[in-house]
Amino acid sequence: MLVYPSGVDVSSTALRFLAARLKEHRRALGTRWRRLNAGRQALLTLAHLRSGQPYAQLAAGFGIGTTTAYRYITEAVNLLAALAPTLAEAVRAASTKAYVILDGTLLPIDRIAADRPFYSGKHKKHGMNVQVIADPKGRLMWASPALAGAVHDIRAAREHGIIEALAEAGIVCWADKGYQGAGDTVRLPYRGRWDILSTGQQAVNRSHAKIRALVEQAIATLKSWRLLRELRCSTTHITSLVQAVLCLHLASSN
């Protein structure tokens, strides 16, 4: 396999953050020697998450075995996922905002037609449903664990306890029509065809759409990590990947 120099568009803050956490982890384990130091292991993990390169290609570039690359990346991802904010922590942070924006996104996965639980009728493809909370400026605040793509947004939000947590904290939340019946704290557009809505209802829906559109920035932030654009791993690992990316984003943006 040919090896060549390359680059990855991730901030040095994220690299330093992960390297520091890995050093702490190694000290706790009492690790004396590894093929890669903490900094190189952090770089290996960031390259995998950001570019989505296979383990074999990364292993060749870093001069280690494929199994070692998998083990190092999995260790770092699990460490980051454990550091990601919980829903309760995200709600506390959201309590300082005027409102938040809630939306769901589908992370595509490589599944066949027979895997119906993972097929999203809305997106017409297989994937995992992830709920995203953004602040009024469209900045990513929290991402949920991944559920099968066939799960609708309102059901996913309820399973994660998002609706209840926001209501208890009295936080106003803007969402789309997929969250009908979510409760009084969730602001939804008027339902019905545009031509049968009154002028006032049309104005409200236009305003609502402008506010809610900002959540697309948060979703784009999540999917800027190319591994999440087309996942080829076990569905049981996807939540850890999402939480790891969330942790890195928040660490580099603070």
PDB file of C-alpha atoms in Angstrom:
ATOM      1  CA  MET A   1       0.000   0.000   0.000  1.00  0.00           C
ATOM      2  CA  LEU A   2       1.334   3.445  -0.959  1.00  0.00           C
ATOM      3  CA  VAL A   3       1.653   6.044   1.803  1.00  0.00           C
ATOM      4  CA  TYR A   4       1.599   9.814   1.232  1.00  0.00           C
ATOM      5  CA  PRO A   5       1.441  12.974   3.426  1.00  0.00           C
ATOM      6  CA  SER A   6      -2.016  14.406   3.928  1.00  0.00           C
ATOM      7  CA  GLY A   7      -3.908  16.848   6.133  1.00  0.00           C
ATOM      8  CA  VAL A   8      -7.134  16.943   8.129  1.00  0.00           C
ATOM      9  CA  ASP A   9      -9.212  20.090   8.671  1.00  0.00           C
ATOM     10  CA  VAL A  10      -9.649  19.835  12.436  1.00  0.00           C
ATOM     11  CA  SER A  11      -8.632  22.515  14.922  1.00  0.00           C
ATOM     12  CA  SER A  12      -5.481  22.040  16.975  1.00  0.00           C
ATOM     13  CA  THR A  13      -7.663  22.638  20.055  1.00  0.00           C
ATOM     14  CA  ALA A  14      -9.505  19.369  19.390  1.00  0.00           C
ATOM     15  CA  LEU A  15      -6.187  17.557  18.980  1.00  0.00           C
ATOM     16  CA  ARG A  16      -4.776  18.949  22.228  1.00  0.00           C
ATOM     17  CA  PHE A  17      -8.014  18.175  24.082  1.00  0.00           C
ATOM     18  CA  LEU A  18      -8.099  14.550  22.959  1.00  0.00           C
ATOM     19  CA  ALA A  19      -4.360  14.043  23.497  1.00  0.00           C
ATOM     20  CA  ALA A  20      -4.681  15.356  27.073  1.00  0.00           C
ATOM     21  CA  ARG A  21      -7.603  13.028  27.803  1.00  0.00           C
ATOM     22  CA  LEU A  22      -5.673  10.064  26.383  1.00  0.00           C
ATOM     23  CA  LYS A  23      -2.631  10.881  28.529  1.00  0.00           C
ATOM     24  CA  GLU A  24      -4.844  10.957  31.612  1.00  0.00           C
ATOM     25  CA  HIS A  25      -6.429   7.674  30.572  1.00  0.00           C
ATOM     26  CA  ARG A  26      -3.042   6.021  30.074  1.00  0.00           C
ATOM     27  CA  ARG A  27      -1.822   7.207  33.469  1.00  0.00           C
ATOM     28  CA  ALA A  28      -4.965   5.796  35.092  1.00  0.00           C
ATOM     29  CA  LEU A  29      -4.347   2.445  33.378  1.00  0.00           C
ATOM     30  CA  GLY A  30      -0.643   2.492  34.208  1.00  0.00           C
ATOM     31  CA  THR A  31       0.316   2.085  30.538  1.00  0.00           C
ATOM     32  CA  ARG A  32       4.098   2.211  30.017  1.00  0.00           C
ATOM     33  CA  TRP A  33       4.585   1.907  26.254  1.00  0.00           C
ATOM     34  CA  ARG A  34       2.516   1.893  23.087  1.00  0.00           C
ATOM     35  CA  ARG A  35       3.216   1.963  19.381  1.00  0.00           C
ATOM     36  CA  LEU A  36       1.807   5.496  19.206  1.00  0.00           C
ATOM     37  CA  ASN A  37       2.085   8.225  21.820  1.00  0.00           C
ATOM     38  CA  ALA A  38      -1.084  10.001  22.997  1.00  0.00           C
ATOM     39  CA  GLY A  39      -0.699  12.795  20.449  1.00  0.00           C
ATOM     40  CA  ARG A  40      -0.382  10.399  17.512  1.00  0.00           C
ATOM     41  CA  GLN A  41      -3.296   8.305  18.766  1.00  0.00           C
ATOM     42  CA  ALA A  42      -5.392  11.465  18.967  1.00  0.00           C
ATOM     43  CA  LEU A  43      -4.398  12.411  15.410  1.00  0.00           C
ATOM     44  CA  LEU A  44      -5.246   8.904  14.191  1.00  0.00           C
ATOM     45  CA  THR A  45      -8.716   9.164  15.754  1.00  0.00           C
ATOM     46  CA  LEU A  46      -9.393  12.642  14.374  1.00  0.00           C
ATOM     47  CA  ALA A  47      -8.335  11.551  10.881  1.00  0.00           C
ATOM     48  CA  HIS A  48     -10.747   8.607  11.047  1.00  0.00           C
ATOM     49  CA  LEU A  49     -13.694  10.664  12.306  1.00  0.00           C
ATOM     50  CA  ARG A  50     -13.111  13.641  10.028  1.00  0.00           C
ATOM     51  CA  SER A  51     -12.234  11.902   6.774  1.00  0.00           C
ATOM     52  CA  GLY A  52     -13.883   8.513   7.266  1.00  0.00           C
ATOM     53  CA  GLN A  53     -10.830   6.632   5.984  1.00  0.00           C
ATOM     54  CA  PRO A  54     -10.785   2.844   6.521  1.00  0.00           C
ATOM     55  CA  TYR A  55      -8.679   1.383   9.307  1.00  0.00           C
ATOM     56  CA  ALA A  56      -6.314  -0.332   6.858  1.00  0.00           C
ATOM     57  CA  GLN A  57      -5.420   2.935   5.114  1.00  0.00           C
ATOM     58  CA  LEU A  58      -4.885   4.777   8.390  1.00  0.00           C
ATOM     59  CA  ALA A  59      -2.843   1.902   9.785  1.00  0.00           C
ATOM     60  CA  ALA A  60      -0.505   2.045   6.787  1.00  0.00           C
ATOM     61  CA  GLY A  61      -0.084   5.789   7.149  1.00  0.00           C
ATOM     62  CA  PHE A  62       0.709   5.583  10.864  1.00  0.00           C
ATOM     63  CA  GLY A  63       2.935   2.521  10.554  1.00  0.00           C
ATOM     64  CA  ILE A  64       0.845   0.229  12.737  1.00  0.00           C
ATOM     65  CA  GLY A  65      -1.296  -2.863  12.218  1.00  0.00           C
ATOM     66  CA  THR A  66      -4.965  -2.642  11.230  1.00  0.00           C
ATOM     67  CA  THR A  67      -6.048  -4.310  14.484  1.00  0.00           C
ATOM     68  CA  THR A  68      -3.982  -1.829  16.487  1.00  0.00           C
ATOM     69  CA  ALA A  69      -5.515   1.094  14.585  1.00  0.00           C
ATOM     70  CA  TYR A  70      -9.014  -0.229  15.302  1.00  0.00           C
ATOM     71  CA  ARG A  71      -8.215  -0.698  18.989  1.00  0.00           C
ATOM     72  CA  TYR A  72      -6.681   2.776  19.365  1.00  0.00           C
ATOM     73  CA  ILE A  73      -9.564   4.516  17.598  1.00  0.00           C
ATOM     74  CA  THR A  74     -12.224   2.583  19.518  1.00  0.00           C
ATOM     75  CA  GLU A  75     -10.529   3.425  22.811  1.00  0.00           C
ATOM     76  CA  ALA A  76     -10.405   7.146  21.985  1.00  0.00           C
ATOM     77  CA  VAL A  77     -13.993   7.232  20.679  1.00  0.00           C
ATOM     78  CA  ASN A  78     -15.353   5.547  23.818  1.00  0.00           C
ATOM     79  CA  LEU A  79     -13.353   7.948  25.986  1.00  0.00           C
ATOM     80  CA  LEU A  80     -14.789  10.969  24.158  1.00  0.00           C
ATOM     81  CA  ALA A  81     -18.329   9.572  24.192  1.00  0.00           C
ATOM     82  CA  ALA A  82     -18.170   9.248  27.975  1.00  0.00           C
ATOM     83  CA  LEU A  83     -17.252  12.944  28.211  1.00  0.00           C
ATOM     84  CA  ALA A  84     -20.109  14.183  25.996  1.00  0.00           C
ATOM     85  CA  PRO A  85     -22.781  16.261  27.779  1.00  0.00           C
ATOM     86  CA  THR A  86     -25.928  14.522  28.962  1.00  0.00           C
ATOM     87  CA  LEU A  87     -29.407  15.800  28.134  1.00  0.00           C
ATOM     88  CA  ALA A  88     -29.692  17.246  31.653  1.00  0.00           C
ATOM     89  CA  GLU A  89     -26.460  19.205  31.156  1.00  0.00           C
ATOM     90  CA  ALA A  90     -27.629  20.420  27.759  1.00  0.00           C
ATOM     91  CA  VAL A  91     -30.944  21.578  29.238  1.00  0.00           C
ATOM     92  CA  ARG A  92     -29.106  23.515  31.953  1.00  0.00           C
ATOM     93  CA  ALA A  93     -27.054  25.238  29.271  1.00  0.00           C
ATOM     94  CA  ALA A  94     -30.217  25.881  27.243  1.00  0.00           C
ATOM     95  CA  SER A  95     -31.906  27.548  30.221  1.00  0.00           C
ATOM     96  CA  THR A  96     -29.698  30.599  29.618  1.00  0.00           C
ATOM     97  CA  LYS A  97     -30.970  30.920  26.028  1.00  0.00           C
ATOM     98  CA  ALA A  98     -34.118  32.648  24.834  1.00  0.00           C
ATOM     99  CA  TYR A  99     -35.164  29.397  23.135  1.00  0.00           C
ATOM    100  CA  VAL A 100     -33.728  26.326  21.429  1.00  0.00           C
ATOM    101  CA  ILE A 101     -34.399  24.621  18.106  1.00  0.00           C
ATOM    102  CA  LEU A 102     -35.069  20.887  17.856  1.00  0.00           C
ATOM    103  CA  ASP A 103     -34.845  18.733  14.753  1.00  0.00           C
ATOM    104  CA  GLY A 104     -34.004  15.204  13.711  1.00  0.00           C
ATOM    105  CA  THR A 105     -31.526  14.071  11.094  1.00  0.00           C
ATOM    106  CA  LEU A 106     -30.824  10.753   9.420  1.00  0.00           C
ATOM    107  CA  LEU A 107     -27.290   9.341   9.384  1.00  0.00           C
ATOM    108  CA  PRO A 108     -27.132   7.021   6.338  1.00  0.00           C
ATOM    109  CA  ILE A 109     -25.991   3.424   6.901  1.00  0.00           C
ATOM    110  CA  ASP A 110     -25.222   0.551   4.537  1.00  0.00           C
ATOM    111  CA  ARG A 111     -28.192  -1.750   4.979  1.00  0.00           C
ATOM    112  CA  ILE A 112     -30.263  -3.809   2.550  1.00  0.00           C
ATOM    113  CA  ALA A 113     -33.978  -3.495   1.839  1.00  0.00           C
ATOM    114  CA  ALA A 114     -34.790  -6.320   4.268  1.00  0.00           C
ATOM    115  CA  ASP A 115     -33.598  -4.228   7.225  1.00  0.00           C
ATOM    116  CA  ARG A 116     -36.938  -2.454   7.604  1.00  0.00           C
ATOM    117  CA  PRO A 117     -36.404  -1.073  11.140  1.00  0.00           C
ATOM    118  CA  PHE A 118     -33.596   1.078   9.771  1.00  0.00           C
ATOM    119  CA  TYR A 119     -35.496   2.345   6.718  1.00  0.00           C
ATOM    120  CA  SER A 120     -36.770   5.909   6.906  1.00  0.00           C
ATOM    121  CA  GLY A 121     -39.875   6.439   4.808  1.00  0.00           C
ATOM    122  CA  LYS A 122     -39.339  10.210   5.041  1.00  0.00           C
ATOM    123  CA  HIS A 123     -35.813  10.111   3.614  1.00  0.00           C
ATOM    124  CA  LYS A 124     -36.286   6.983   1.466  1.00  0.00           C
ATOM    125  CA  LYS A 125     -33.078   5.380   2.716  1.00  0.00           C
ATOM    126  CA  HIS A 126     -31.643   3.342   5.566  1.00  0.00           C
ATOM    127  CA  GLY A 127     -30.139   5.196   8.475  1.00  0.00           C
ATOM    128  CA  MET A 128     -30.130   6.137  12.147  1.00  0.00           C
ATOM    129  CA  ASN A 129     -32.312   8.868  13.653  1.00  0.00           C
ATOM    130  CA  VAL A 130     -30.408  11.451  15.727  1.00  0.00           C
ATOM    131  CA  GLN A 131     -32.135  14.352  17.483  1.00  0.00           C
ATOM    132  CA  VAL A 132     -30.271  17.668  17.493  1.00  0.00           C
ATOM    133  CA  ILE A 133     -30.703  20.686  19.766  1.00  0.00           C
ATOM    134  CA  ALA A 134     -29.338  24.043  18.572  1.00  0.00           C
ATOM    135  CA  ASP A 135     -29.194  27.489  20.174  1.00  0.00           C
ATOM    136  CA  PRO A 136     -30.842  30.599  18.625  1.00  0.00           C
ATOM    137  CA  LYS A 137     -27.759  31.148  16.443  1.00  0.00           C
ATOM    138  CA  GLY A 138     -27.842  27.624  15.055  1.00  0.00           C
ATOM    139  CA  ARG A 139     -24.892  26.364  17.089  1.00  0.00           C
ATOM    140  CA  LEU A 140     -24.870  22.688  18.031  1.00  0.00           C
ATOM    141  CA  MET A 141     -25.635  22.163  21.725  1.00  0.00           C
ATOM    142  CA  TRP A 142     -26.536  18.482  21.968  1.00  0.00           C
ATOM    143  CA  ALA A 143     -27.043  15.360  19.880  1.00  0.00           C
ATOM    144  CA  SER A 144     -28.992  12.332  21.040  1.00  0.00           C
ATOM    145  CA  PRO A 145     -28.121   8.648  20.995  1.00  0.00           C
ATOM    146  CA  ALA A 146     -28.958   7.060  17.646  1.00  0.00           C
ATOM    147  CA  LEU A 147     -32.209   5.183  17.059  1.00  0.00           C
ATOM    148  CA  ALA A 148     -33.306   3.141  14.037  1.00  0.00           C
ATOM    149  CA  GLY A 149     -34.252   5.278  11.038  1.00  0.00           C
ATOM    150  CA  ALA A 150     -37.866   4.054  11.025  1.00  0.00           C
ATOM    151  CA  VAL A 151     -38.469   5.894  14.330  1.00  0.00           C
ATOM    152  CA  HIS A 152     -40.343   9.181  13.783  1.00  0.00           C
ATOM    153  CA  ASP A 153     -38.958  12.407  15.240  1.00  0.00           C
ATOM    154  CA  ILE A 154     -41.684  12.909  17.862  1.00  0.00           C
ATOM    155  CA  ARG A 155     -41.303   9.332  19.098  1.00  0.00           C
ATOM    156  CA  ALA A 156     -37.506   9.684  19.210  1.00  0.00           C
ATOM    157  CA  ALA A 157     -37.768  12.959  21.150  1.00  0.00           C
ATOM    158  CA  ARG A 158     -40.076  11.330  23.681  1.00  0.00           C
ATOM    159  CA  GLU A 159     -37.912   8.224  24.054  1.00  0.00           C
ATOM    160  CA  HIS A 160     -34.893  10.401  24.825  1.00  0.00           C
ATOM    161  CA  GLY A 161     -36.953  12.488  27.265  1.00  0.00           C
ATOM    162  CA  ILE A 162     -36.271  15.707  25.365  1.00  0.00           C
ATOM    163  CA  ILE A 163     -39.842  17.010  25.378  1.00  0.00           C
ATOM    164  CA  GLU A 164     -40.295  16.340  29.084  1.00  0.00           C
ATOM    165  CA  ALA A 165     -36.926  17.845  30.037  1.00  0.00           C
ATOM    166  CA  LEU A 166     -37.548  21.060  28.087  1.00  0.00           C
ATOM    167  CA  ALA A 167     -41.079  21.381  29.486  1.00  0.00           C
ATOM    168  CA  GLU A 168     -39.900  20.925  33.085  1.00  0.00           C
ATOM    169  CA  ALA A 169     -37.243  23.596  32.577  1.00  0.00           C
ATOM    170  CA  GLY A 170     -39.767  25.928  30.901  1.00  0.00           C
ATOM    171  CA  ILE A 171     -37.627  26.255  27.780  1.00  0.00           C
ATOM    172  CA  VAL A 172     -39.353  27.305  24.570  1.00  0.00           C
ATOM    173  CA  CYS A 173     -38.463  25.051  21.663  1.00  0.00           C
ATOM    174  CA  TRP A 174     -39.046  25.586  17.943  1.00  0.00           C
ATOM    175  CA  ALA A 175     -39.643  22.482  15.820  1.00  0.00           C
ATOM    176  CA  ASP A 176     -41.252  21.361  12.565  1.00  0.00           C
ATOM    177  CA  LYS A 177     -44.529  19.551  11.906  1.00  0.00           C
ATOM    178  CA  GLY A 178     -42.947  16.202  12.744  1.00  0.00           C
ATOM    179  CA  TYR A 179     -43.333  17.083  16.438  1.00  0.00           C
ATOM    180  CA  GLN A 180     -47.116  17.497  16.483  1.00  0.00           C
ATOM    181  CA  GLY A 181     -48.492  16.842  19.957  1.00  0.00           C
ATOM    182  CA  ALA A 182     -45.206  17.581  21.702  1.00  0.00           C
ATOM    183  CA  GLY A 183     -46.724  20.058  24.168  1.00  0.00           C
ATOM    184  CA  ASP A 184     -47.140  23.745  24.927  1.00  0.00           C
ATOM    185  CA  THR A 185     -43.441  24.614  25.161  1.00  0.00           C
ATOM    186  CA  VAL A 186     -42.821  23.389  21.584  1.00  0.00           C
ATOM    187  CA  ARG A 187     -43.641  25.971  18.923  1.00  0.00           C
ATOM    188  CA  LEU A 188     -44.976  24.400  15.717  1.00  0.00           C
ATOM    189  CA  PRO A 189     -46.114  25.860  12.382  1.00  0.00           C
ATOM    190  CA  TYR A 190     -49.765  25.845  11.401  1.00  0.00           C
ATOM    191  CA  ARG A 191     -50.815  22.697   9.574  1.00  0.00           C
ATOM    192  CA  GLY A 192     -52.621  22.613   6.249  1.00  0.00           C
ATOM    193  CA  ARG A 193     -52.054  23.579   2.634  1.00  0.00           C
ATOM    194  CA  TRP A 194     -50.624  27.048   2.127  1.00  0.00           C
ATOM    195  CA  ASP A 195     -53.624  28.241   0.088  1.00  0.00           C
ATOM    196  CA  ILE A 196     -56.103  27.456   2.878  1.00  0.00           C
ATOM    197  CA  LEU A 197     -54.121  29.193   5.631  1.00  0.00           C
ATOM    198  CA  SER A 198     -55.108  32.712   6.589  1.00  0.00           C
ATOM    199  CA  THR A 199     -52.774  35.637   5.907  1.00  0.00           C
ATOM    200  CA  GLY A 200     -51.827  35.740   9.578  1.00  0.00           C
ATOM    201  CA  GLN A 201     -51.101  32.006   9.673  1.00  0.00           C
ATOM    202  CA  GLN A 202     -48.956  32.282   6.552  1.00  0.00           C
ATOM    203  CA  ALA A 203     -46.956  35.095   8.170  1.00  0.00           C
ATOM    204  CA  VAL A 204     -46.461  33.004  11.312  1.00  0.00           C
ATOM    205  CA  ASN A 205     -45.276  30.030   9.253  1.00  0.00           C
ATOM    206  CA  ARG A 206     -42.814  32.179   7.306  1.00  0.00           C
ATOM    207  CA  SER A 207     -41.361  33.541  10.536  1.00  0.00           C
ATOM    208  CA  HIS A 208     -41.286  30.057  12.032  1.00  0.00           C
ATOM    209  CA  ALA A 209     -39.422  28.672   9.007  1.00  0.00           C
ATOM    210  CA  LYS A 210     -36.738  31.380   9.241  1.00  0.00           C
ATOM    211  CA  ILE A 211     -36.082  30.553  12.892  1.00  0.00           C
ATOM    212  CA  ARG A 212     -36.179  26.786  12.481  1.00  0.00           C
ATOM    213  CA  ALA A 213     -33.897  26.844   9.435  1.00  0.00           C
ATOM    214  CA  LEU A 214     -30.975  27.744  11.692  1.00  0.00           C
ATOM    215  CA  VAL A 215     -30.917  24.192  13.081  1.00  0.00           C
ATOM    216  CA  GLU A 216     -29.557  23.087   9.701  1.00  0.00           C
ATOM    217  CA  GLN A 217     -26.269  24.748  10.687  1.00  0.00           C
ATOM    218  CA  ALA A 218     -26.039  22.467  13.730  1.00  0.00           C
ATOM    219  CA  ILE A 219     -26.827  19.407  11.616  1.00  0.00           C
ATOM    220  CA  ALA A 220     -24.217  20.473   9.052  1.00  0.00           C
ATOM    221  CA  THR A 221     -21.688  20.817  11.890  1.00  0.00           C
ATOM    222  CA  LEU A 222     -22.384  17.225  12.903  1.00  0.00           C
ATOM    223  CA  LYS A 223     -22.113  15.924   9.355  1.00  0.00           C
ATOM    224  CA  SER A 224     -18.945  17.881   8.600  1.00  0.00           C
ATOM    225  CA  TRP A 225     -17.311  14.843  10.226  1.00  0.00           C
ATOM    226  CA  ARG A 226     -17.370  12.707   7.095  1.00  0.00           C
ATOM    227  CA  LEU A 227     -17.587   9.378   8.886  1.00  0.00           C
ATOM    228  CA  LEU A 228     -21.179  10.263   9.843  1.00  0.00           C
ATOM    229  CA  ARG A 229     -22.216  10.847   6.236  1.00  0.00           C
ATOM    230  CA  GLU A 230     -22.242   7.132   5.351  1.00  0.00           C
ATOM    231  CA  LEU A 231     -21.659   4.783   8.246  1.00  0.00           C
ATOM    232  CA  ARG A 232     -20.422   1.267   7.516  1.00  0.00           C
ATOM    233  CA  CYS A 233     -19.977   0.044  11.077  1.00  0.00           C
ATOM    234  CA  SER A 234     -22.285  -1.867  13.410  1.00  0.00           C
ATOM    235  CA  THR A 235     -25.325   0.152  14.420  1.00  0.00           C
ATOM    236  CA  THR A 236     -24.419  -0.475  18.061  1.00  0.00           C
ATOM    237  CA  HIS A 237     -21.320   1.737  17.650  1.00  0.00           C
ATOM    238  CA  ILE A 238     -23.044   4.739  16.059  1.00  0.00           C
ATOM    239  CA  THR A 239     -24.154   6.375  19.306  1.00  0.00           C
ATOM    240  CA  SER A 240     -20.543   6.400  20.544  1.00  0.00           C
ATOM    241  CA  LEU A 241     -19.382   7.992  17.284  1.00  0.00           C
ATOM    242  CA  VAL A 242     -22.044  10.718  17.466  1.00  0.00           C
ATOM    243  CA  GLN A 243     -21.254  11.478  21.104  1.00  0.00           C
ATOM    244  CA  ALA A 244     -17.511  11.555  20.358  1.00  0.00           C
ATOM    245  CA  VAL A 245     -18.028  14.070  17.559  1.00  0.00           C
ATOM    246  CA  LEU A 246     -20.282  16.173  19.814  1.00  0.00           C
ATOM    247  CA  CYS A 247     -17.638  16.185  22.544  1.00  0.00           C
ATOM    248  CA  LEU A 248     -14.882  17.234  20.125  1.00  0.00           C
ATOM    249  CA  HIS A 249     -17.009  20.001  18.633  1.00  0.00           C
ATOM    250  CA  LEU A 250     -17.914  21.473  22.004  1.00  0.00           C
ATOM    251  CA  ALA A 251     -14.327  21.185  23.256  1.00  0.00           C
ATOM    252  CA  SER A 252     -12.947  23.034  20.233  1.00  0.00           C
ATOM    253  CA  SER A 253     -15.649  25.726  20.220  1.00  0.00           C
ATOM    254  CA  ASN A 254     -15.418  26.663  23.917  1.00  0.00           C
TER     255      ASN A 254
END
